[in-house]
Coordinates of C-alpha atoms and ligand atoms in Angstrom, one line a residue:
X652 CA 107.5 104.2 101.2
X653 CA 109.7 106.2 102.7
X654 CA 112.7 108.1 100.8
X655 CA 116.3 108.1 101.7
X656 CA 119.2 110.1 100.5
X657 CA 123.2 110.6 101.5
X658 CA 125.9 112.8 100.6
X659 CA 129.6 112.7 101.1
X660 CA 131.7 115.2 99.2
X661 CA 133.2 118.6 99.3
X662 CA 129.8 120.7 99.0
X663 CA 127.6 121.4 101.9
X664 CA 125.6 118.1 102.2
X665 CA 122.3 120.1 103.3
X666 CA 122.4 121.7 99.8
X667 CA 122.1 118.5 98.3
X668 CA 120.0 116.7 100.9
X669 CA 117.2 118.9 101.0
X670 CA 116.5 119.4 97.2
X671 CA 117.0 115.5 97.1
X672 CA 114.4 114.8 99.8
X673 CA 111.9 117.2 97.7
X674 CA 112.5 114.9 94.7
X675 CA 111.5 112.1 97.1
X676 CA 108.8 113.5 98.6
X677 CA 106.3 111.4 96.5
X678 CA 107.5 108.4 98.1
X679 CA 106.3 109.5 101.8
X680 CA 105.5 112.8 103.3
X681 CA 104.1 113.0 106.7
X682 CA 107.6 113.7 108.5
X683 CA 111.3 114.3 107.4
X684 CA 114.7 114.6 109.0
X685 CA 118.4 115.3 108.3
X686 CA 121.5 114.5 110.2
X687 CA 125.1 116.1 109.2
X688 CA 128.6 115.7 110.7
X689 CA 129.7 119.1 111.8
X690 CA 133.8 118.9 111.2
X691 CA 134.6 121.7 113.6
X692 CA 133.1 119.8 116.5
X693 CA 133.2 116.2 115.1
X694 CA 129.5 115.8 116.4
X695 CA 126.4 114.7 114.8
X696 CA 123.5 117.4 114.4
X697 CA 120.2 116.4 113.6
X698 CA 117.0 118.3 112.6
X699 CA 113.3 116.6 112.3
X700 CA 110.1 117.8 111.7
X701 CA 106.8 116.4 111.2
X702 CA 104.7 117.8 108.3
X703 CA 106.0 118.4 104.5
X704 CA 109.5 118.8 103.5
X705 CA 108.9 122.6 103.5
X706 CA 108.6 122.5 107.6
X707 CA 112.0 121.2 107.5
X708 CA 113.4 123.6 105.2
X709 CA 112.2 126.5 107.3
X710 CA 114.0 124.8 110.3
X711 CA 117.4 124.3 108.2
X712 CA 116.9 127.9 107.0
X713 CA 116.8 129.3 110.7
X714 CA 119.5 126.9 112.0
X715 CA 121.7 125.9 109.0
X716 CA 124.0 122.8 109.3
X717 CA 127.5 123.1 108.0
X718 CA 129.3 120.0 106.9
X719 CA 129.9 117.7 103.7
X720 CA 128.9 114.2 105.2
X721 CA 125.3 113.7 105.8
X722 CA 122.2 111.5 105.5
X723 CA 118.3 112.6 105.0
X724 CA 114.8 110.9 105.0
X725 CA 111.3 111.5 104.2
X726 CA 108.9 109.2 105.9
X727 CA 105.4 107.1 105.0
X728 CA 104.6 106.0 108.7
X729 CA 104.4 102.4 109.3
X730 CA 105.4 102.0 113.0
X731 CA 104.5 105.1 115.2
X732 CA 102.7 108.2 114.4
X733 CA 104.2 111.0 112.2
X734 CA 105.7 112.9 115.2
X735 CA 109.3 114.6 115.5
X736 CA 110.4 111.8 117.9
X737 CA 109.4 109.1 115.4
X738 CA 110.9 110.8 112.3
X739 CA 114.2 109.8 111.0
X740 CA 117.4 110.0 111.4
X741 CA 117.5 108.2 114.6
X742 CA 120.8 108.2 116.8
X743 CA 122.1 105.9 119.3
X744 CA 122.6 106.6 123.0
X745 CA 125.8 108.8 122.6
X746 CA 124.8 110.4 119.4
X747 CA 128.0 109.2 117.8
X748 CA 125.8 107.5 114.8
X749 CA 123.0 108.3 112.8
X750 CA 120.5 106.2 110.7
X751 CA 117.7 106.6 108.1
X752 CA 116.0 103.7 107.1
X753 CA 113.2 102.6 104.3
X754 CA 111.3 99.4 105.1
X755 CA 109.6 97.4 107.9
X756 CA 111.7 95.3 110.7
X757 CA 109.1 92.5 111.9
X758 CA 111.2 91.5 114.8
X759 CA 112.1 94.8 116.1
X760 CA 109.9 94.3 119.4
X761 CA 112.2 91.2 120.6
X762 CA 115.1 93.2 119.7
X763 CA 114.0 96.3 121.4
X764 CA 113.2 94.6 124.8
X765 CA 116.8 92.9 124.8
X766 CA 118.5 96.2 124.1
X767 CA 116.5 98.0 126.7
X768 CA 117.6 95.2 129.0
X769 CA 121.2 95.8 127.9
X770 CA 120.7 99.5 128.9
X771 CA 119.7 101.4 125.7
X772 CA 117.4 104.3 126.0
X773 CA 115.0 104.5 123.0
X774 CA 113.2 107.9 122.1
X775 CA 110.8 106.5 119.7
X776 CA 108.1 104.1 118.9
X777 CA 109.5 103.1 115.4
X778 CA 110.7 99.6 114.2
X779 CA 113.9 101.6 112.8
X780 CA 115.4 102.8 116.0
X781 CA 116.4 99.2 116.9
X782 CA 119.0 99.0 114.0
X783 CA 121.0 102.2 115.3
X784 CA 121.2 100.8 119.0
X785 CA 122.3 97.4 117.4
X786 CA 125.1 99.2 115.6
X787 CA 126.0 100.8 118.5
X788 CA 126.3 97.6 120.4
X789 CA 128.6 96.2 117.8
X790 CA 130.7 99.0 116.9
X791 CA 133.5 98.5 119.3
X792 CA 137.2 98.7 117.3
X793 CA 135.6 97.6 113.7
X794 CA 134.7 99.6 110.8
X795 CA 131.3 100.7 110.7
X796 CA 130.1 98.7 107.9
X797 CA 131.2 95.5 109.8
X798 CA 129.1 96.7 112.7
X799 CA 126.4 97.4 110.4
X800 CA 126.6 93.8 108.9
X801 CA 126.6 92.4 112.2
X802 CA 123.3 94.5 113.2
X803 CA 121.6 93.6 109.8
X804 CA 122.1 89.9 110.3
X805 CA 119.5 90.1 113.2
X806 CA 116.9 91.8 111.4
X807 CA 113.8 90.4 109.7
X808 CA 112.0 92.3 107.3
X809 CA 112.9 94.6 104.5
X810 CA 115.2 97.4 104.6
X811 CA 117.3 100.0 103.0
X812 CA 119.4 102.1 105.2
X813 CA 122.0 105.1 105.3
X814 CA 124.5 105.5 108.2
X815 CA 127.0 108.0 109.5
X816 CA 129.2 108.0 112.5
X817 CA 131.5 110.5 114.4
X818 CA 133.9 107.8 114.8
X819 CA 134.7 107.8 111.1
X820 CA 133.5 110.9 109.8
X821 CA 134.5 110.7 106.4
X822 CA 132.3 107.7 105.7
X823 CA 128.8 107.3 104.5
X824 CA 127.5 103.4 104.8
X825 CA 124.5 102.1 102.9
X826 CA 123.0 98.4 102.8
X827 CA 119.8 97.2 101.2
X828 CA 117.6 93.9 101.6
X829 CA 114.1 94.2 100.2
X830 CA 114.1 98.0 99.7
X831 CA 115.8 99.7 96.9
X832 CA 119.0 101.5 97.4
X833 CA 121.2 103.1 94.7
X834 CA 124.7 104.7 94.5
X835 CA 125.2 108.0 92.5
X836 CA 128.9 108.1 91.6
X837 CA 130.2 111.8 91.1
X838 CA 133.7 113.9 90.9
X839 CA 135.0 114.2 94.1
X840 CA 131.5 113.3 95.7
X841 CA 129.1 110.3 95.9
X842 CA 125.5 109.7 96.7
X843 CA 123.0 107.4 98.2
X844 CA 119.3 107.3 97.2
X845 CA 116.3 105.3 96.9
X846 CA 115.9 106.2 93.5
X847 CA 117.9 107.9 90.4
X848 CA 115.9 111.1 89.8
X849 CA 116.8 112.4 93.5
X850 CA 120.5 113.4 92.3
X851 CA 120.1 113.3 88.6
X852 CA 121.3 117.0 88.4
X853 CA 124.6 116.1 90.0
X854 CA 125.5 112.6 88.2
X855 CA 124.3 110.4 85.7
X856 CA 126.1 107.5 86.9
X857 CA 124.6 105.0 89.2
X858 CA 125.1 101.6 90.7
X859 CA 122.0 99.6 91.7
X860 CA 122.7 97.6 94.8
X861 CA 121.3 93.9 95.1
X862 CA 120.0 92.2 97.8
X863 CA 122.2 91.9 100.9
X864 CA 124.7 94.1 99.6
X865 CA 126.6 97.1 101.7
X866 CA 128.2 100.2 100.2
X867 CA 130.9 102.2 101.7
X868 CA 131.4 105.6 100.2
X869 CA 133.9 108.2 100.8
X870 CA 134.5 111.3 98.9
X871 CA 136.4 110.2 95.8
X872 CA 136.0 106.2 96.3
X873 CA 133.6 103.7 97.0
X874 CA 133.5 99.7 97.5
X875 CA 130.9 97.2 97.9
X876 CA 130.4 94.1 99.7
X877 CA 127.8 91.5 100.4
X878 CA 126.5 90.7 103.9
X879 CA 129.6 88.3 104.4
X880 CA 132.1 91.1 103.7
X881 CA 132.9 89.7 100.5
X882 CA 133.8 92.4 97.7
X883 CA 131.2 92.8 95.1
X884 CA 132.2 94.3 91.8
X885 CA 129.4 96.1 89.8
X886 CA 129.2 98.2 86.8
X887 CA 127.9 101.7 86.8
X888 CA 124.8 102.4 84.6
X889 CA 123.9 105.4 82.9
X890 CA 120.6 107.2 83.2
X891 CA 120.0 110.1 80.8
X892 CA 117.0 111.3 82.3
X893 CA 117.5 115.0 82.7
X894 CA 116.4 116.7 85.7
X895 CA 113.6 118.8 83.7
X896 CA 111.8 115.5 83.5
X897 CA 111.5 115.4 87.2
X898 CA 110.3 119.1 87.1
X899 CA 106.7 120.4 86.7
X900 CA 107.6 122.4 83.5
X901 CA 104.9 125.4 84.2
X902 CA 102.0 122.7 85.0
X903 CA 100.4 123.2 88.4
X904 CA 100.8 119.6 89.3
X905 CA 103.0 116.7 88.1
X906 CA 99.9 114.6 87.5
X907 CA 98.5 117.2 84.9
X908 CA 102.2 117.6 83.4
X909 CA 102.3 113.6 83.3
X910 CA 98.8 113.4 81.7
X911 CA 100.0 115.9 79.1
X912 CA 103.0 113.9 78.0
X913 CA 101.4 110.9 77.2
X914 CA 101.1 111.4 73.1
X915 CA 104.6 112.0 72.8
X916 CA 105.8 109.3 75.2
X917 CA 103.5 106.5 73.2
X918 CA 104.8 108.1 69.9
X919 CA 108.4 107.6 71.3
X920 CA 107.6 104.3 72.3
X921 CA 106.3 103.3 68.9
X922 CA 108.9 104.7 67.0
X923 CA 111.5 102.9 69.2
X924 CA 109.9 99.5 69.2
X925 CA 108.7 99.4 65.4
X926 CA 111.1 99.3 62.6
X927 CA 110.0 101.5 60.2
X928 CA 111.2 99.8 57.1
X929 CA 110.4 96.2 58.3
X930 CA 107.6 96.9 60.7
X931 CA 109.3 94.1 62.8
X932 CA 108.5 94.8 66.5
X933 CA 111.9 94.7 68.7
X934 CA 112.4 94.3 72.3
X935 CA 116.0 94.6 72.9
X936 CA 116.1 93.8 76.7
X937 CA 113.8 91.0 76.2
X938 CA 115.8 87.9 76.5
X939 CA 113.7 85.1 76.6
X940 CA 114.2 83.1 73.5
X941 CA 111.7 83.0 70.8
X942 CA 111.7 79.3 71.1
X943 CA 110.6 79.3 74.6
X944 CA 107.8 82.1 73.9
X945 CA 106.9 79.8 71.1
X946 CA 106.2 76.8 73.3
X947 CA 104.4 78.7 76.2
X948 CA 100.8 77.4 77.0
X949 CA 99.5 80.0 79.2
X950 CA 100.0 83.5 80.4
X951 CA 99.8 84.8 84.0
X952 CA 99.9 88.5 84.4
X953 CA 100.5 89.6 88.1
X954 CA 100.5 93.5 89.3
X955 CA 99.1 96.0 91.8
X956 CA 96.9 99.2 91.3
X957 CA 97.0 100.8 88.1
X958 CA 99.3 98.3 86.8
X959 CA 96.9 95.7 87.5
X960 CA 94.4 97.5 85.5
X961 CA 96.7 97.4 82.6
X962 CA 97.1 93.9 83.1
X963 CA 93.4 93.1 82.6
X964 CA 93.5 95.0 79.3
X965 CA 96.6 92.6 78.6
X966 CA 94.6 89.4 79.7
X967 CA 91.7 90.4 76.6
X968 CA 94.7 91.4 74.3
X969 CA 96.6 87.9 74.6
X970 CA 93.5 85.8 74.2
X971 CA 92.0 87.8 71.3
X972 CA 95.2 88.5 69.4
X973 CA 97.3 85.5 70.4
X974 CA 94.9 82.9 71.4
X975 CA 97.1 82.1 74.4
X976 CA 94.8 81.5 77.5
X977 CA 95.8 84.3 80.2
X978 CA 94.9 84.9 83.6
X979 CA 95.6 87.9 85.9
X980 CA 95.7 88.2 89.7
X981 CA 96.6 91.0 92.1
X982 CA 100.2 90.4 93.5
X983 CA 99.0 90.4 97.2
X984 CA 96.7 87.4 96.3
X985 CA 98.8 85.8 93.6
X986 CA 102.0 85.3 95.9
X987 CA 100.0 83.0 98.7
X988 CA 97.9 81.1 96.0
X989 CA 98.7 77.2 95.1
X990 CA 99.8 78.3 91.8
X991 CA 98.9 75.9 89.0
X992 CA 102.1 77.3 87.0
X993 CA 105.0 75.7 85.5
X994 CA 107.7 76.0 83.0
X995 CA 105.1 76.3 80.2
X996 CA 103.8 79.5 81.7
X997 CA 104.8 82.9 80.9
X998 CA 104.3 85.0 83.8
X999 CA 104.2 88.9 83.0
X1000 CA 104.7 91.3 85.9
X1001 CA 103.6 94.8 85.3
X1002 CA 105.2 97.4 87.7
X1003 CA 105.9 101.3 87.1
X1004 CA 108.4 101.4 89.8
X1005 CA 109.8 97.8 89.7
X1006 CA 109.8 97.9 93.7
X1007 CA 106.4 97.0 94.8
X1008 CA 106.8 94.4 97.3
X1009 CA 104.0 92.0 96.5
X1010 CA 104.9 91.9 92.8
X1011 CA 108.2 91.0 93.6
X1012 CA 107.1 88.4 96.0
X1013 CA 105.0 87.2 93.4
X1014 CA 107.6 86.5 90.8
X1015 CA 109.8 84.7 93.1
X1016 CA 106.8 82.3 93.8
X1017 CA 106.6 81.9 90.0
X1018 CA 110.1 81.4 89.5
X1019 CA 110.2 78.7 92.1
X1020 CA 107.6 76.9 90.0
X1021 CA 109.7 77.0 86.9
X1022 CA 108.0 79.8 85.0
X1023 CA 109.7 82.3 82.8
X1024 CA 109.1 85.8 84.0
X1025 CA 108.7 89.1 81.7
X1026 CA 109.0 92.6 83.5
X1027 CA 107.0 95.5 82.0
X1028 CA 108.6 98.0 84.2
X1029 CA 109.3 102.0 83.9
X1030 CA 112.6 102.3 86.2
X1031 CA 116.0 101.0 84.9
X1032 CA 117.5 98.9 87.2
X1033 CA 115.0 98.3 89.6
X1034 CA 114.5 95.1 91.6
X1035 CA 111.9 93.8 89.3
X1036 CA 113.9 94.1 86.1
X1037 CA 117.1 92.4 87.8
X1038 CA 115.0 89.4 89.1
X1039 CA 112.8 88.8 85.6
X1040 CA 114.2 86.6 82.7
X1041 CA 113.1 89.3 80.4
X1042 CA 112.3 93.1 80.6
X1043 CA 110.4 95.4 78.5
X1044 CA 110.9 98.9 79.6
X1045 CA 107.8 101.5 79.2
X1046 CA 110.5 104.4 78.7
X1047 CA 107.8 106.8 80.2
X1048 CA 110.3 108.8 82.2
X1049 CA 110.4 109.6 85.7
X1050 CA 106.6 109.5 87.1
X1051 CA 106.4 111.7 90.1
X1052 CA 102.6 112.3 90.6
X1053 CA 101.3 109.4 92.9
X1054 CA 98.3 108.9 90.7
X1055 CA 99.8 106.7 87.8
X1056 CA 99.0 108.0 84.5
X1057 CA 101.6 108.1 81.6
X1058 CA 102.9 104.8 82.9
X1059 CA 99.5 103.1 82.5
X1060 CA 99.2 104.0 78.8
X1061 CA 102.8 103.1 78.3
X1062 CA 102.1 99.8 80.0
X1063 CA 99.1 99.3 77.8
X1064 CA 101.3 100.4 74.6
X1065 CA 103.9 97.8 75.8
X1066 CA 101.4 95.1 76.1
X1067 CA 100.0 95.7 72.7
X1068 CA 103.4 95.6 71.1
X1069 CA 104.3 92.3 72.9
X1070 CA 101.0 90.7 71.8
X1071 CA 101.7 91.4 68.2
X1072 CA 105.1 90.1 68.6
X1073 CA 103.7 86.8 70.0
X1074 CA 101.2 86.4 67.4
X1075 CA 103.8 87.1 65.0
X1076 CA 106.3 84.4 66.1
X1077 CA 103.6 82.1 66.9
X1078 CA 102.1 82.5 63.4
X1079 CA 98.6 83.1 65.1
X1080 CA 98.3 86.3 63.1
X1081 CA 99.4 87.0 59.4
X1082 CA 102.0 89.8 59.2
X1083 CA 99.4 91.6 57.0
X1084 CA 97.0 91.6 59.7
X1085 CA 99.6 92.7 62.2
X1086 CA 100.6 95.6 60.1
X1087 CA 96.9 96.7 59.8
X1088 CA 96.6 96.8 63.6
X1089 CA 99.9 98.7 63.8
X1090 CA 99.1 101.2 61.3
X1091 CA 95.7 101.8 63.7
X1092 CA 98.1 102.0 66.7
X1093 CA 100.5 104.5 65.2
X1094 CA 97.3 106.9 65.1
X1095 CA 96.8 106.9 68.6
X1096 CA 99.3 109.7 69.7
X1097 CA 97.6 112.1 67.4
X1098 CA 94.1 111.0 68.8
X1099 CA 95.2 111.5 72.1
X1100 CA 96.5 114.9 71.4
X1101 CA 92.8 115.4 70.0
X1102 CA 91.3 114.3 73.3
X1103 CA 93.7 116.4 75.0
X1104 CA 92.9 119.6 73.2
X1105 CA 89.1 119.4 74.5
X1106 CA 90.5 119.3 78.2
X1107 CA 89.2 122.8 79.1
X1108 CA 85.5 121.2 78.1
X1109 CA 86.4 117.9 80.3
X1110 CA 87.4 120.4 83.2
X1111 CA 84.3 122.3 83.2
X1112 CA 82.1 119.2 82.9
X1113 CA 83.9 117.5 85.8
X1114 CA 84.1 120.5 88.1
X1115 CA 80.3 120.7 88.1
X1116 CA 79.9 117.2 89.5
X1117 CA 82.9 118.0 92.1
X1118 CA 80.3 117.9 95.2
X1119 CA 78.8 114.5 94.3
X1120 CA 79.0 111.9 97.1
X1121 CA 80.2 109.1 95.1
X1122 CA 80.5 108.0 91.7
X1123 CA 80.3 104.5 89.4
X1124 CA 82.1 103.9 86.5
X1125 CA 80.6 101.2 84.2
X1126 CA 82.5 99.5 81.2
X1127 CA 82.3 96.3 79.3
X1128 CA 84.9 93.7 77.7
X1129 CA 88.3 95.5 77.2
X1130 CA 87.2 98.8 78.7
X1131 CA 85.9 97.1 82.0
X1132 CA 89.4 97.6 83.3
X1133 CA 89.0 101.0 82.1
X1134 CA 86.0 101.6 84.3
X1135 CA 88.2 100.1 87.2
X1136 CA 91.0 102.8 86.5
X1137 CA 88.8 105.8 86.4
X1138 CA 87.3 104.7 89.9
X1139 CA 90.7 104.1 91.3
X1140 CA 91.9 107.6 90.0
X1141 CA 89.1 109.3 91.3
X1142 CA 89.3 107.5 94.8
X1143 CA 93.1 108.0 95.3
X1144 CA 93.3 111.8 94.6
X1145 CA 89.8 113.3 95.5
X1146 CA 89.1 110.8 98.4
X1147 CA 85.2 110.4 96.7
X1148 CA 84.2 106.7 97.2
X1149 CA 83.9 105.2 93.6
X1150 CA 83.5 101.9 92.1
X1151 CA 84.4 100.4 88.8
X1152 CA 82.1 97.8 87.5
X1153 CA 81.4 95.6 84.7
X1154 CA 78.3 97.2 83.4
X1155 CA 76.6 93.6 82.7
X1156 CA 76.8 93.2 86.6
X1157 CA 74.4 96.2 87.2
X1158 CA 71.3 94.4 87.4
X1159 CA 72.9 91.9 89.8
X1160 CA 73.0 94.7 92.7
X1161 CA 74.6 98.0 91.9
X1162 CA 71.8 99.3 90.1
X1163 CA 70.3 99.7 93.6
X1164 CA 72.9 102.3 94.1
X1165 CA 71.4 104.7 91.3
X1166 CA 69.7 108.0 92.2
X1167 CA 70.1 111.6 91.2
X1168 CA 73.0 112.0 94.1
X1169 CA 75.3 109.8 92.1
X1170 CA 77.4 110.2 89.0
X1171 CA 77.9 107.3 86.7
X1172 CA 80.4 107.5 84.0
X1173 CA 79.7 105.3 81.2
X1174 CA 82.6 104.3 78.7
X1175 CA 80.7 103.5 75.6
X1176 CA 83.0 103.9 72.6
X1177 CA 82.1 102.2 69.4
X1178 CA 82.5 98.2 69.9
X1179 CA 81.0 94.9 69.9
X1180 CA 79.2 95.6 73.1
X1181 CA 78.2 99.5 72.3
X1182 CA 74.7 98.3 72.2
X1183 CA 74.9 96.6 75.5
X1184 CA 76.4 99.8 77.2
X1185 CA 73.5 101.9 75.7
X1186 CA 70.8 99.6 77.3
X1187 CA 72.7 100.0 80.7
X1188 CA 72.6 103.8 80.2
X1189 CA 69.0 103.6 79.8
X1190 CA 68.5 101.6 83.1
X1191 CA 70.4 104.5 84.7
X1192 CA 68.6 107.3 82.9
X1193 CA 65.3 105.7 84.0
X1194 CA 66.4 105.9 87.5
X1195 CA 67.3 109.6 87.5
X1196 CA 71.1 108.6 87.7
X1197 CA 73.6 111.5 86.4
X1198 CA 75.3 110.1 83.5
X1199 CA 78.7 111.2 81.9
X1200 CA 79.2 109.2 78.8
X1201 CA 82.6 108.7 77.1
X1202 CA 81.6 108.1 73.5
X1203 CA 83.2 108.0 70.1
X1204 CA 83.1 111.1 67.9
X1205 CA 79.5 111.6 66.0
X1206 CA 77.6 109.2 68.3
X1207 CA 74.5 111.2 68.1
X1208 CA 72.5 108.5 69.7
X1209 CA 74.2 108.8 73.1
X1210 CA 73.9 112.6 73.0
X1211 CA 69.9 112.1 73.3
X1212 CA 70.5 109.6 76.1
X1213 CA 72.6 111.9 78.1
X1214 CA 73.7 115.6 77.7
X1215 CA 77.1 114.9 79.2
X1216 CA 79.3 113.3 76.6
X1217 CA 83.0 113.4 76.4
X1218 CA 83.8 112.4 72.6
X1219 CA 87.1 110.6 71.7
X1220 CA 88.4 109.8 68.1
X1221 CA 87.1 106.7 66.6
X1222 CA 89.7 103.9 66.8
X1223 CA 89.6 99.9 66.8
X1224 CA 87.9 99.0 70.1
X1225 CA 90.9 96.9 71.0
X1226 CA 92.9 100.1 71.3
X1227 CA 90.2 102.1 72.8
X1228 CA 91.5 101.9 76.3
X1229 CA 94.5 104.1 75.3
X1230 CA 92.0 107.1 74.1
X1231 CA 89.1 106.5 76.8
X1232 CA 91.6 106.8 80.0
X1233 CA 92.7 110.3 78.9
X1234 CA 89.0 111.7 80.1
X1235 CA 89.0 109.4 83.1
X1236 CA 92.5 110.7 84.4
X1237 CA 91.2 114.4 83.7
X1238 CA 88.0 113.9 85.6
X1239 CA 89.7 112.8 88.6
X1240 CA 92.4 115.6 88.2
X1241 CA 89.6 118.4 87.9
X1242 CA 87.3 117.0 90.5
X1243 CA 90.3 116.7 93.2
X1244 CA 91.7 120.4 92.4
X1245 CA 88.1 121.7 92.6
X1246 CA 88.2 120.1 96.0
X1247 CA 91.7 121.6 97.1
X1248 CA 92.9 117.9 97.1
X1249 CA 96.7 117.6 97.2
X1250 CA 96.9 116.0 93.7
X1251 CA 100.3 115.1 93.6
X1252 CA 100.8 113.7 97.2
X1253 CA 97.3 112.2 98.2
X1254 CA 96.9 111.2 101.7
X1255 CA 97.9 108.1 103.1
X1256 CA 99.4 106.9 99.9
X1257 CA 102.9 106.7 98.3
X1258 CA 104.6 106.2 94.9
X1259 CA 106.2 102.8 95.3
X1260 CA 104.6 100.4 98.1
X1261 CA 107.9 98.7 98.9
X1262 CA 106.6 96.7 101.9
X1263 CA 103.9 94.2 102.2
Ligands
AGP2592 C1 98.2 104.1 90.9 O1 97.9 105.4 90.6 C2 98.7 104.2 92.4 N1 99.8 104.6 92.6 C3 99.0 102.4 92.8 O2 97.8 101.9 92.7 C4 100.2 101.8 91.9 O3 99.7 101.6 90.7 C5 100.5 100.6 92.4 O4 100.7 100.7 93.8 C6 101.4 99.6 91.7 O5 102.6 100.4 91.7 P1 103.6 100.1 90.5 O6 103.4 99.9 89.2 O7 105.1 100.7 91.0 O8 104.1 98.4 90.9

């Protein structure tokens, strides 16, 4: 939920750490801070500020810090309000050690009481501060990394930390257990970061730390060890994302840029996964043997938020295309259920970041019961991908906007392709039928472009409804999850109460909500349930509800029922979730911008939820 970055090298650390923090801001943005070792005086100087990174930037502009070793942090408060005192870095009693932390320490109160009894002075209400005082307690004539290992062994919870000390000013130490941490390997300089885009402009070579590992960085060397001090050798991973991908490229918001990237991303995914000649679908990172996949008896999908909505579409797809029973659950429920799964179960974990704590816990529970796990994920080397048996990368590029958009359609596309792959190897669908579907799927990128060409019309329609008090989103069958996704997008960036509902449930309660002060977005492309959606629309109309319909081109009937129609190109109903979601994303975006909301960094949210 927070973002950390560290630097050791020949350049001014503040010139690396500040831009790095800005690229981490989507992870948490209620306060931030930086600590740098000043080589002349061999002291640690700390600057902290509540509010956005620009507040810290102003502070440093007025009082710059000169030194080549430093750590920095952007916070998403869990323990202690977003104040200057609670902002990271935290220092020890003698200001000789500074530390930044991402995660939650569950047993911090008992440790804190003990340390206070031993005379340590605390300045914050955070859980984090106990770590730096624990290091201080053990840091007597031993290296910093050893004192850190001793401290970490006493902690219960999740953490990624960065630590510096004036006692060893040419050293930057990091460690992880439960929260992501990577090393950026440069020429004469090295980096610590919560994720790769942070330092992509300085290096493309990264090392992903695994659970319970400590890294010791110097200007031109690094070493990694486990929590017992045993050296660990790891390969570098090259990430060929260019920094431009992590910038707005002229768009006012990352979210709008990412919405408009979707046609190209889906086209690239289809080109990469479908062999032009043989039409064979390939998943190079998917290591589960075909034999195993042929013998699976059921599929269980586990995910959170938007990824969960993609998973519900997946459930419909696997049942109708592969004739495999498929269940889905939100990860936070899945992980505590008495799961009836075994080695005949394929668990598909969907996650943009690959670091969502509940989804990670979910797959660990599944693996304990012998299930095979496939990760559908967007981040190379993330924890989920390293703990799963097979991986299907969504290759959507870095997704910076907190509200997930392009990762969602990339997840859907991965699910369609995996379903056709399964249907093929299990001989459920003849290749002629699969090829016919693939032809239809290949039209989607162009059809997405056609929808995005109308974004001006969608913007005008959306802004007209920006002052309404609440929204209802209705869909049926494979577009029921589209209704859930539309409502989530509006909720998370405009803060307007919105509910997604299976339209067939209307008469069982929600229809009581209908009146002229509420908008109802009805998702009604051509489908086997189209007529049912039309009757829902008539029910709402007769109760003066404001209807915005998403319909297939040339649908004149729906136009008569409601003046406000957003048309999408006609496609096979099974692929319609890929098209209907674009207007849903844009409705949320334009209403939120009309209400002057911070679209890329909505209040109270963070891009990846790495704590339970
Ligand atoms: C979606 O817009 C939200 N950012 C959130 O619901 C997100 O989908 C959820 O936290 C899951 O994240 P993940 O895909 O990285 O696991």
